[in-house]
Amino acid sequence: MGGAEFDESAFLAKLEVALTEAVKKRTQSIPEIAHGEKNATIQVLFSGGLDSTLLVAILSKILSPNITLDLVNVSFDPATSADRISSLFAYSELKALHPTRKFRLLCADFDIKDVLQDYETLLQSLIFPKDSHMDFNIACALFLGAKAKDTFQLDDEKWLNSETFKSGKAQIEGLIQEKLALDLEELKT
């Protein structure tokens, strides 16, 4: 096919620079950062997915170490919510990767029946003309996350030392190893 060979390392380096510069540009308009306030707090709506985790990692790298990053996770069913579970694991990884940064995982739990009763009409009007279930769910998370009402801070010691975390982390690490082994086998063929 005669084109230049794809250089993954160069591409990833350019992507990192572009993402970092975009986040820097956005953070300069935050008054606490622009005015150099000490002990500021920045809130990030945090699902624990790739995008929010990457954003928090970049923020941790570029912001002054005295700025606290509050990671707000909204859930309607914390015991089974994929976002809650992934946020817990991503939070522990971020703390390990950035040990000098102060993170707080703020868990905002809501009963969906109450949300529908109190906010459904308002949220439907705000997202109009969009009206899919996904649009509504995203609007709920943004609206309730911005309110950050009824949140509680995760007890790090209790969570990170729990059997649930240790068992879940081992399972995830096992799945990652299996996937890497399969990918390596595929590359060999």
mmCIF file with all atom_site columns, C-alpha atoms in Angstrom:
data_model
loop_
_atom_site.group_PDB
_atom_site.id
_atom_site.type_symbol
_atom_site.label_atom_id
_atom_site.label_alt_id
_atom_site.label_comp_id
_atom_site.label_asym_id
_atom_site.label_entity_id
_atom_site.label_seq_id
_atom_site.pdbx_PDB_ins_code
_atom_site.Cartn_x
_atom_site.Cartn_y
_atom_site.Cartn_z
_atom_site.occupancy
_atom_site.B_iso_or_equiv
_atom_site.pdbx_formal_charge
_atom_site.auth_seq_id
_atom_site.auth_comp_id
_atom_site.auth_asym_id
_atom_site.auth_atom_id
_atom_site.pdbx_PDB_model_num
ATOM 1   C CA . MET A 1 1   ? 0.000   0.000   0.000  1.00 0.00 ? 1   MET A CA 1
ATOM 2   C CA . GLY A 1 2   ? 3.037   2.251   -0.145 1.00 0.00 ? 2   GLY A CA 1
ATOM 3   C CA . GLY A 1 3   ? 2.336   4.764   2.643  1.00 0.00 ? 3   GLY A CA 1
ATOM 4   C CA . ALA A 1 4   ? 4.441   5.822   5.561  1.00 0.00 ? 4   ALA A CA 1
ATOM 5   C CA . GLU A 1 5   ? 4.489   3.363   8.424  1.00 0.00 ? 5   GLU A CA 1
ATOM 6   C CA . PHE A 1 6   ? 2.317   4.298   11.393 1.00 0.00 ? 6   PHE A CA 1
ATOM 7   C CA . ASP A 1 7   ? 4.396   5.459   14.356 1.00 0.00 ? 7   ASP A CA 1
ATOM 8   C CA . GLU A 1 8   ? 2.288   4.658   17.412 1.00 0.00 ? 8   GLU A CA 1
ATOM 9   C CA . SER A 1 9   ? 4.705   6.287   19.883 1.00 0.00 ? 9   SER A CA 1
ATOM 10  C CA . ALA A 1 10  ? 4.776   9.565   17.964 1.00 0.00 ? 10  ALA A CA 1
ATOM 11  C CA . PHE A 1 11  ? 0.986   9.534   17.638 1.00 0.00 ? 11  PHE A CA 1
ATOM 12  C CA . LEU A 1 12  ? 0.495   8.918   21.376 1.00 0.00 ? 12  LEU A CA 1
ATOM 13  C CA . ALA A 1 13  ? 2.973   11.674  22.251 1.00 0.00 ? 13  ALA A CA 1
ATOM 14  C CA . LYS A 1 14  ? 1.097   14.150  20.023 1.00 0.00 ? 14  LYS A CA 1
ATOM 15  C CA . LEU A 1 15  ? -2.237  13.049  21.468 1.00 0.00 ? 15  LEU A CA 1
ATOM 16  C CA . GLU A 1 16  ? -0.950  13.557  25.021 1.00 0.00 ? 16  GLU A CA 1
ATOM 17  C CA . VAL A 1 17  ? 0.279   17.066  24.178 1.00 0.00 ? 17  VAL A CA 1
ATOM 18  C CA . ALA A 1 18  ? -3.020  17.982  22.481 1.00 0.00 ? 18  ALA A CA 1
ATOM 19  C CA . LEU A 1 19  ? -5.139  16.691  25.383 1.00 0.00 ? 19  LEU A CA 1
ATOM 20  C CA . THR A 1 20  ? -2.924  18.348  27.994 1.00 0.00 ? 20  THR A CA 1
ATOM 21  C CA . GLU A 1 21  ? -3.020  21.692  26.180 1.00 0.00 ? 21  GLU A CA 1
ATOM 22  C CA . ALA A 1 22  ? -6.818  21.491  25.833 1.00 0.00 ? 22  ALA A CA 1
ATOM 23  C CA . VAL A 1 23  ? -7.232  20.823  29.564 1.00 0.00 ? 23  VAL A CA 1
ATOM 24  C CA . LYS A 1 24  ? -4.773  23.618  30.454 1.00 0.00 ? 24  LYS A CA 1
ATOM 25  C CA . LYS A 1 25  ? -6.744  26.033  28.282 1.00 0.00 ? 25  LYS A CA 1
ATOM 26  C CA . ARG A 1 26  ? -10.023 25.108  29.993 1.00 0.00 ? 26  ARG A CA 1
ATOM 27  C CA . THR A 1 27  ? -8.609  25.300  33.517 1.00 0.00 ? 27  THR A CA 1
ATOM 28  C CA . GLN A 1 28  ? -7.217  28.813  33.041 1.00 0.00 ? 28  GLN A CA 1
ATOM 29  C CA . SER A 1 29  ? -10.776 30.185  33.095 1.00 0.00 ? 29  SER A CA 1
ATOM 30  C CA . ILE A 1 30  ? -11.500 28.703  36.544 1.00 0.00 ? 30  ILE A CA 1
ATOM 31  C CA . PRO A 1 31  ? -11.288 31.735  38.872 1.00 0.00 ? 31  PRO A CA 1
ATOM 32  C CA . GLU A 1 32  ? -9.541  29.870  41.708 1.00 0.00 ? 32  GLU A CA 1
ATOM 33  C CA . ILE A 1 33  ? -6.809  28.715  39.330 1.00 0.00 ? 33  ILE A CA 1
ATOM 34  C CA . ALA A 1 34  ? -6.552  31.975  37.379 1.00 0.00 ? 34  ALA A CA 1
ATOM 35  C CA . HIS A 1 35  ? -6.108  33.935  40.630 1.00 0.00 ? 35  HIS A CA 1
ATOM 36  C CA . GLY A 1 36  ? -3.671  31.423  42.110 1.00 0.00 ? 36  GLY A CA 1
ATOM 37  C CA . GLU A 1 37  ? -5.778  30.707  45.189 1.00 0.00 ? 37  GLU A CA 1
ATOM 38  C CA . LYS A 1 38  ? -4.203  28.254  47.577 1.00 0.00 ? 38  LYS A CA 1
ATOM 39  C CA . ASN A 1 39  ? -6.171  25.208  48.678 1.00 0.00 ? 39  ASN A CA 1
ATOM 40  C CA . ALA A 1 40  ? -8.708  25.430  45.859 1.00 0.00 ? 40  ALA A CA 1
ATOM 41  C CA . THR A 1 41  ? -10.953 22.500  45.031 1.00 0.00 ? 41  THR A CA 1
ATOM 42  C CA . ILE A 1 42  ? -11.908 21.404  41.535 1.00 0.00 ? 42  ILE A CA 1
ATOM 43  C CA . GLN A 1 43  ? -14.853 19.059  41.014 1.00 0.00 ? 43  GLN A CA 1
ATOM 44  C CA . VAL A 1 44  ? -14.979 16.541  38.177 1.00 0.00 ? 44  VAL A CA 1
ATOM 45  C CA . LEU A 1 45  ? -18.000 14.419  37.331 1.00 0.00 ? 45  LEU A CA 1
ATOM 46  C CA . PHE A 1 46  ? -16.369 11.008  37.611 1.00 0.00 ? 46  PHE A CA 1
ATOM 47  C CA . SER A 1 47  ? -17.721 7.740   36.241 1.00 0.00 ? 47  SER A CA 1
ATOM 48  C CA . GLY A 1 48  ? -14.376 5.967   36.472 1.00 0.00 ? 48  GLY A CA 1
ATOM 49  C CA . GLY A 1 49  ? -14.483 5.401   32.718 1.00 0.00 ? 49  GLY A CA 1
ATOM 50  C CA . LEU A 1 50  ? -11.637 6.166   30.362 1.00 0.00 ? 50  LEU A CA 1
ATOM 51  C CA . ASP A 1 51  ? -12.578 9.774   29.631 1.00 0.00 ? 51  ASP A CA 1
ATOM 52  C CA . SER A 1 52  ? -13.127 10.994  33.197 1.00 0.00 ? 52  SER A CA 1
ATOM 53  C CA . THR A 1 53  ? -10.114 9.049   34.502 1.00 0.00 ? 53  THR A CA 1
ATOM 54  C CA . LEU A 1 54  ? -7.879  10.467  31.774 1.00 0.00 ? 54  LEU A CA 1
ATOM 55  C CA . LEU A 1 55  ? -9.147  13.985  32.504 1.00 0.00 ? 55  LEU A CA 1
ATOM 56  C CA . VAL A 1 56  ? -8.375  13.588  36.226 1.00 0.00 ? 56  VAL A CA 1
ATOM 57  C CA . ALA A 1 57  ? -4.891  12.198  35.456 1.00 0.00 ? 57  ALA A CA 1
ATOM 58  C CA . ILE A 1 58  ? -4.146  15.224  33.239 1.00 0.00 ? 58  ILE A CA 1
ATOM 59  C CA . LEU A 1 59  ? -5.517  17.634  35.848 1.00 0.00 ? 59  LEU A CA 1
ATOM 60  C CA . SER A 1 60  ? -3.368  15.983  38.481 1.00 0.00 ? 60  SER A CA 1
ATOM 61  C CA . LYS A 1 61  ? -0.319  16.472  36.289 1.00 0.00 ? 61  LYS A CA 1
ATOM 62  C CA . ILE A 1 62  ? -0.897  20.134  35.380 1.00 0.00 ? 62  ILE A CA 1
ATOM 63  C CA . LEU A 1 63  ? -2.488  21.674  38.478 1.00 0.00 ? 63  LEU A CA 1
ATOM 64  C CA . SER A 1 64  ? -0.687  22.915  41.542 1.00 0.00 ? 64  SER A CA 1
ATOM 65  C CA . PRO A 1 65  ? -0.348  20.130  44.133 1.00 0.00 ? 65  PRO A CA 1
ATOM 66  C CA . ASN A 1 66  ? -2.275  22.157  46.719 1.00 0.00 ? 66  ASN A CA 1
ATOM 67  C CA . ILE A 1 67  ? -5.472  21.925  44.635 1.00 0.00 ? 67  ILE A CA 1
ATOM 68  C CA . THR A 1 68  ? -7.822  19.164  45.746 1.00 0.00 ? 68  THR A CA 1
ATOM 69  C CA . LEU A 1 69  ? -9.608  17.169  43.067 1.00 0.00 ? 69  LEU A CA 1
ATOM 70  C CA . ASP A 1 70  ? -13.107 16.149  44.105 1.00 0.00 ? 70  ASP A CA 1
ATOM 71  C CA . LEU A 1 71  ? -14.317 13.253  41.986 1.00 0.00 ? 71  LEU A CA 1
ATOM 72  C CA . VAL A 1 72  ? -18.133 13.267  42.042 1.00 0.00 ? 72  VAL A CA 1
ATOM 73  C CA . ASN A 1 73  ? -19.784 9.960   41.216 1.00 0.00 ? 73  ASN A CA 1
ATOM 74  C CA . VAL A 1 74  ? -23.563 9.975   40.765 1.00 0.00 ? 74  VAL A CA 1
ATOM 75  C CA . SER A 1 75  ? -25.430 6.705   41.229 1.00 0.00 ? 75  SER A CA 1
ATOM 76  C CA . PHE A 1 76  ? -29.027 5.537   41.344 1.00 0.00 ? 76  PHE A CA 1
ATOM 77  C CA . ASP A 1 77  ? -28.103 2.041   42.535 1.00 0.00 ? 77  ASP A CA 1
ATOM 78  C CA . PRO A 1 78  ? -24.650 2.099   44.169 1.00 0.00 ? 78  PRO A CA 1
ATOM 79  C CA . ALA A 1 79  ? -24.541 -1.624  44.962 1.00 0.00 ? 79  ALA A CA 1
ATOM 80  C CA . THR A 1 80  ? -24.759 -2.663  41.301 1.00 0.00 ? 80  THR A CA 1
ATOM 81  C CA . SER A 1 81  ? -23.910 0.475   39.301 1.00 0.00 ? 81  SER A CA 1
ATOM 82  C CA . ALA A 1 82  ? -21.117 -0.125  36.793 1.00 0.00 ? 82  ALA A CA 1
ATOM 83  C CA . ASP A 1 83  ? -20.100 3.545   37.081 1.00 0.00 ? 83  ASP A CA 1
ATOM 84  C CA . ARG A 1 84  ? -19.823 3.309   40.876 1.00 0.00 ? 84  ARG A CA 1
ATOM 85  C CA . ILE A 1 85  ? -17.764 0.141   40.695 1.00 0.00 ? 85  ILE A CA 1
ATOM 86  C CA . SER A 1 86  ? -15.432 1.480   37.985 1.00 0.00 ? 86  SER A CA 1
ATOM 87  C CA . SER A 1 87  ? -15.082 4.796   39.840 1.00 0.00 ? 87  SER A CA 1
ATOM 88  C CA . LEU A 1 88  ? -13.891 2.973   42.960 1.00 0.00 ? 88  LEU A CA 1
ATOM 89  C CA . PHE A 1 89  ? -11.186 1.094   41.077 1.00 0.00 ? 89  PHE A CA 1
ATOM 90  C CA . ALA A 1 90  ? -10.130 4.105   38.969 1.00 0.00 ? 90  ALA A CA 1
ATOM 91  C CA . TYR A 1 91  ? -9.946  6.234   42.126 1.00 0.00 ? 91  TYR A CA 1
ATOM 92  C CA . SER A 1 92  ? -7.594  3.745   43.797 1.00 0.00 ? 92  SER A CA 1
ATOM 93  C CA . GLU A 1 93  ? -5.376  3.659   40.679 1.00 0.00 ? 93  GLU A CA 1
ATOM 94  C CA . LEU A 1 94  ? -5.238  7.460   40.478 1.00 0.00 ? 94  LEU A CA 1
ATOM 95  C CA . LYS A 1 95  ? -4.224  7.643   44.141 1.00 0.00 ? 95  LYS A CA 1
ATOM 96  C CA . ALA A 1 96  ? -1.443  5.121   43.499 1.00 0.00 ? 96  ALA A CA 1
ATOM 97  C CA . LEU A 1 97  ? -0.216  6.973   40.388 1.00 0.00 ? 97  LEU A CA 1
ATOM 98  C CA . HIS A 1 98  ? -0.371  10.428  41.999 1.00 0.00 ? 98  HIS A CA 1
ATOM 99  C CA . PRO A 1 99  ? 0.430   9.888   45.690 1.00 0.00 ? 99  PRO A CA 1
ATOM 100 C CA . THR A 1 100 ? 1.035   13.568  46.485 1.00 0.00 ? 100 THR A CA 1
ATOM 101 C CA . ARG A 1 101 ? -2.288  14.746  45.025 1.00 0.00 ? 101 ARG A CA 1
ATOM 102 C CA . LYS A 1 102 ? -5.273  15.130  47.336 1.00 0.00 ? 102 LYS A CA 1
ATOM 103 C CA . PHE A 1 103 ? -8.252  13.317  45.810 1.00 0.00 ? 103 PHE A CA 1
ATOM 104 C CA . ARG A 1 104 ? -11.667 12.868  47.356 1.00 0.00 ? 104 ARG A CA 1
ATOM 105 C CA . LEU A 1 105 ? -14.209 10.485  45.866 1.00 0.00 ? 105 LEU A CA 1
ATOM 106 C CA . LEU A 1 106 ? -17.615 11.987  46.591 1.00 0.00 ? 106 LEU A CA 1
ATOM 107 C CA . CYS A 1 107 ? -20.446 9.507   46.167 1.00 0.00 ? 107 CYS A CA 1
ATOM 108 C CA . ALA A 1 108 ? -23.797 11.109  45.336 1.00 0.00 ? 108 ALA A CA 1
ATOM 109 C CA . ASP A 1 109 ? -26.541 8.512   45.703 1.00 0.00 ? 109 ASP A CA 1
ATOM 110 C CA . PHE A 1 110 ? -30.076 9.198   44.556 1.00 0.00 ? 110 PHE A CA 1
ATOM 111 C CA . ASP A 1 111 ? -33.288 7.222   44.381 1.00 0.00 ? 111 ASP A CA 1
ATOM 112 C CA . ILE A 1 112 ? -34.407 7.323   40.740 1.00 0.00 ? 112 ILE A CA 1
ATOM 113 C CA . LYS A 1 113 ? -38.072 7.576   41.827 1.00 0.00 ? 113 LYS A CA 1
ATOM 114 C CA . ASP A 1 114 ? -37.300 10.785  43.734 1.00 0.00 ? 114 ASP A CA 1
ATOM 115 C CA . VAL A 1 115 ? -35.291 12.177  40.824 1.00 0.00 ? 115 VAL A CA 1
ATOM 116 C CA . LEU A 1 116 ? -38.127 11.500  38.390 1.00 0.00 ? 116 LEU A CA 1
ATOM 117 C CA . GLN A 1 117 ? -40.676 13.034  40.753 1.00 0.00 ? 117 GLN A CA 1
ATOM 118 C CA . ASP A 1 118 ? -38.596 16.134  41.543 1.00 0.00 ? 118 ASP A CA 1
ATOM 119 C CA . TYR A 1 119 ? -36.684 16.824  38.317 1.00 0.00 ? 119 TYR A CA 1
ATOM 120 C CA . GLU A 1 120 ? -38.041 14.900  35.319 1.00 0.00 ? 120 GLU A CA 1
ATOM 121 C CA . THR A 1 121 ? -40.005 17.798  33.817 1.00 0.00 ? 121 THR A CA 1
ATOM 122 C CA . LEU A 1 122 ? -37.142 20.250  34.331 1.00 0.00 ? 122 LEU A CA 1
ATOM 123 C CA . LEU A 1 123 ? -34.540 17.904  32.861 1.00 0.00 ? 123 LEU A CA 1
ATOM 124 C CA . GLN A 1 124 ? -36.726 17.031  29.865 1.00 0.00 ? 124 GLN A CA 1
ATOM 125 C CA . SER A 1 125 ? -37.088 20.747  29.132 1.00 0.00 ? 125 SER A CA 1
ATOM 126 C CA . LEU A 1 126 ? -33.340 21.302  29.461 1.00 0.00 ? 126 LEU A CA 1
ATOM 127 C CA . ILE A 1 127 ? -32.381 18.553  27.023 1.00 0.00 ? 127 ILE A CA 1
ATOM 128 C CA . PHE A 1 128 ? -35.090 19.335  24.446 1.00 0.00 ? 128 PHE A CA 1
ATOM 129 C CA . PRO A 1 129 ? -35.084 18.474  21.492 1.00 0.00 ? 129 PRO A CA 1
ATOM 130 C CA . LYS A 1 130 ? -33.041 15.448  22.593 1.00 0.00 ? 130 LYS A CA 1
ATOM 131 C CA . ASP A 1 131 ? -35.246 12.881  24.220 1.00 0.00 ? 131 ASP A CA 1
ATOM 132 C CA . SER A 1 132 ? -33.550 9.495   24.329 1.00 0.00 ? 132 SER A CA 1
ATOM 133 C CA . HIS A 1 133 ? -33.131 7.534   27.532 1.00 0.00 ? 133 HIS A CA 1
ATOM 134 C CA . MET A 1 134 ? -29.344 8.062   27.290 1.00 0.00 ? 134 MET A CA 1
ATOM 135 C CA . ASP A 1 135 ? -29.778 11.842  26.887 1.00 0.00 ? 135 ASP A CA 1
ATOM 136 C CA . PHE A 1 136 ? -31.932 11.891  30.021 1.00 0.00 ? 136 PHE A CA 1
ATOM 137 C CA . ASN A 1 137 ? -29.445 9.762   32.001 1.00 0.00 ? 137 ASN A CA 1
ATOM 138 C CA . ILE A 1 138 ? -26.542 12.027  31.060 1.00 0.00 ? 138 ILE A CA 1
ATOM 139 C CA . ALA A 1 139 ? -28.588 15.127  31.942 1.00 0.00 ? 139 ALA A CA 1
ATOM 140 C CA . CYS A 1 140 ? -29.450 13.571  35.319 1.00 0.00 ? 140 CYS A CA 1
ATOM 141 C CA . ALA A 1 141 ? -25.818 12.826  36.118 1.00 0.00 ? 141 ALA A CA 1
ATOM 142 C CA . LEU A 1 142 ? -24.672 16.325  35.106 1.00 0.00 ? 142 LEU A CA 1
ATOM 143 C CA . PHE A 1 143 ? -27.507 18.075  36.947 1.00 0.00 ? 143 PHE A CA 1
ATOM 144 C CA . LEU A 1 144 ? -27.212 16.036  40.145 1.00 0.00 ? 144 LEU A CA 1
ATOM 145 C CA . GLY A 1 145 ? -23.407 16.020  40.037 1.00 0.00 ? 145 GLY A CA 1
ATOM 146 C CA . ALA A 1 146 ? -23.370 19.808  39.782 1.00 0.00 ? 146 ALA A CA 1
ATOM 147 C CA . LYS A 1 147 ? -25.659 20.025  42.794 1.00 0.00 ? 147 LYS A CA 1
ATOM 148 C CA . ALA A 1 148 ? -23.421 17.536  44.657 1.00 0.00 ? 148 ALA A CA 1
ATOM 149 C CA . LYS A 1 149 ? -26.228 17.258  47.177 1.00 0.00 ? 149 LYS A CA 1
ATOM 150 C CA . ASP A 1 150 ? -26.377 14.323  49.565 1.00 0.00 ? 150 ASP A CA 1
ATOM 151 C CA . THR A 1 151 ? -22.815 13.222  48.892 1.00 0.00 ? 151 THR A CA 1
ATOM 152 C CA . PHE A 1 152 ? -20.549 11.285  51.173 1.00 0.00 ? 152 PHE A CA 1
ATOM 153 C CA . GLN A 1 153 ? -16.800 10.937  50.992 1.00 0.00 ? 153 GLN A CA 1
ATOM 154 C CA . LEU A 1 154 ? -15.423 7.471   50.478 1.00 0.00 ? 154 LEU A CA 1
ATOM 155 C CA . ASP A 1 155 ? -13.584 6.076   53.487 1.00 0.00 ? 155 ASP A CA 1
ATOM 156 C CA . ASP A 1 156 ? -10.305 5.157   51.753 1.00 0.00 ? 156 ASP A CA 1
ATOM 157 C CA . GLU A 1 157 ? -8.926  2.874   54.425 1.00 0.00 ? 157 GLU A CA 1
ATOM 158 C CA . LYS A 1 158 ? -12.130 0.919   54.785 1.00 0.00 ? 158 LYS A CA 1
ATOM 159 C CA . TRP A 1 159 ? -12.612 0.527   51.024 1.00 0.00 ? 159 TRP A CA 1
ATOM 160 C CA . LEU A 1 160 ? -9.012  -0.170  49.970 1.00 0.00 ? 160 LEU A CA 1
ATOM 161 C CA . ASN A 1 161 ? -8.628  -2.813  52.685 1.00 0.00 ? 161 ASN A CA 1
ATOM 162 C CA . SER A 1 162 ? -11.984 -4.489  52.071 1.00 0.00 ? 162 SER A CA 1
ATOM 163 C CA . GLU A 1 163 ? -12.274 -8.014  50.711 1.00 0.00 ? 163 GLU A CA 1
ATOM 164 C CA . THR A 1 164 ? -14.580 -6.679  47.973 1.00 0.00 ? 164 THR A CA 1
ATOM 165 C CA . PHE A 1 165 ? -11.834 -4.394  46.663 1.00 0.00 ? 165 PHE A CA 1
ATOM 166 C CA . LYS A 1 166 ? -9.064  -6.976  46.933 1.00 0.00 ? 166 LYS A CA 1
ATOM 167 C CA . SER A 1 167 ? -11.155 -9.661  45.245 1.00 0.00 ? 167 SER A CA 1
ATOM 168 C CA . GLY A 1 168 ? -12.416 -7.331  42.516 1.00 0.00 ? 168 GLY A CA 1
ATOM 169 C CA . LYS A 1 169 ? -8.954  -5.969  41.825 1.00 0.00 ? 169 LYS A CA 1
ATOM 170 C CA . ALA A 1 170 ? -7.564  -9.497  41.509 1.00 0.00 ? 170 ALA A CA 1
ATOM 171 C CA . GLN A 1 171 ? -10.341 -10.421 39.087 1.00 0.00 ? 171 GLN A CA 1
ATOM 172 C CA . ILE A 1 172 ? -9.761  -7.315  36.965 1.00 0.00 ? 172 ILE A CA 1
ATOM 173 C CA . GLU A 1 173 ? -5.995  -7.873  36.918 1.00 0.00 ? 173 GLU A CA 1
ATOM 174 C CA . GLY A 1 174 ? -6.607  -11.504 35.888 1.00 0.00 ? 174 GLY A CA 1
ATOM 175 C CA . LEU A 1 175 ? -8.854  -10.414 33.023 1.00 0.00 ? 175 LEU A CA 1
ATOM 176 C CA . ILE A 1 176 ? -6.250  -7.893  31.874 1.00 0.00 ? 176 ILE A CA 1
ATOM 177 C CA . GLN A 1 177 ? -3.540  -10.576 31.892 1.00 0.00 ? 177 GLN A CA 1
ATOM 178 C CA . GLU A 1 178 ? -5.786  -12.936 29.905 1.00 0.00 ? 178 GLU A CA 1
ATOM 179 C CA . LYS A 1 179 ? -6.522  -10.212 27.345 1.00 0.00 ? 179 LYS A CA 1
ATOM 180 C CA . LEU A 1 180 ? -2.843  -9.319  27.003 1.00 0.00 ? 180 LEU A CA 1
ATOM 181 C CA . ALA A 1 181 ? -1.940  -12.997 26.528 1.00 0.00 ? 181 ALA A CA 1
ATOM 182 C CA . LEU A 1 182 ? -4.604  -13.353 23.813 1.00 0.00 ? 182 LEU A CA 1
ATOM 183 C CA . ASP A 1 183 ? -3.395  -10.181 22.084 1.00 0.00 ? 183 ASP A CA 1
ATOM 184 C CA . LEU A 1 184 ? 0.195   -11.437 22.212 1.00 0.00 ? 184 LEU A CA 1
ATOM 185 C CA . GLU A 1 185 ? -0.821  -14.802 20.718 1.00 0.00 ? 185 GLU A CA 1
ATOM 186 C CA . GLU A 1 186 ? -2.696  -12.972 17.961 1.00 0.00 ? 186 GLU A CA 1
ATOM 187 C CA . LEU A 1 187 ? 0.367   -10.887 17.156 1.00 0.00 ? 187 LEU A CA 1
ATOM 188 C CA . LYS A 1 188 ? 2.511   -14.008 16.883 1.00 0.00 ? 188 LYS A CA 1
ATOM 189 C CA . THR A 1 189 ? 0.276   -15.527 14.209 1.00 0.00 ? 189 THR A CA 1
#
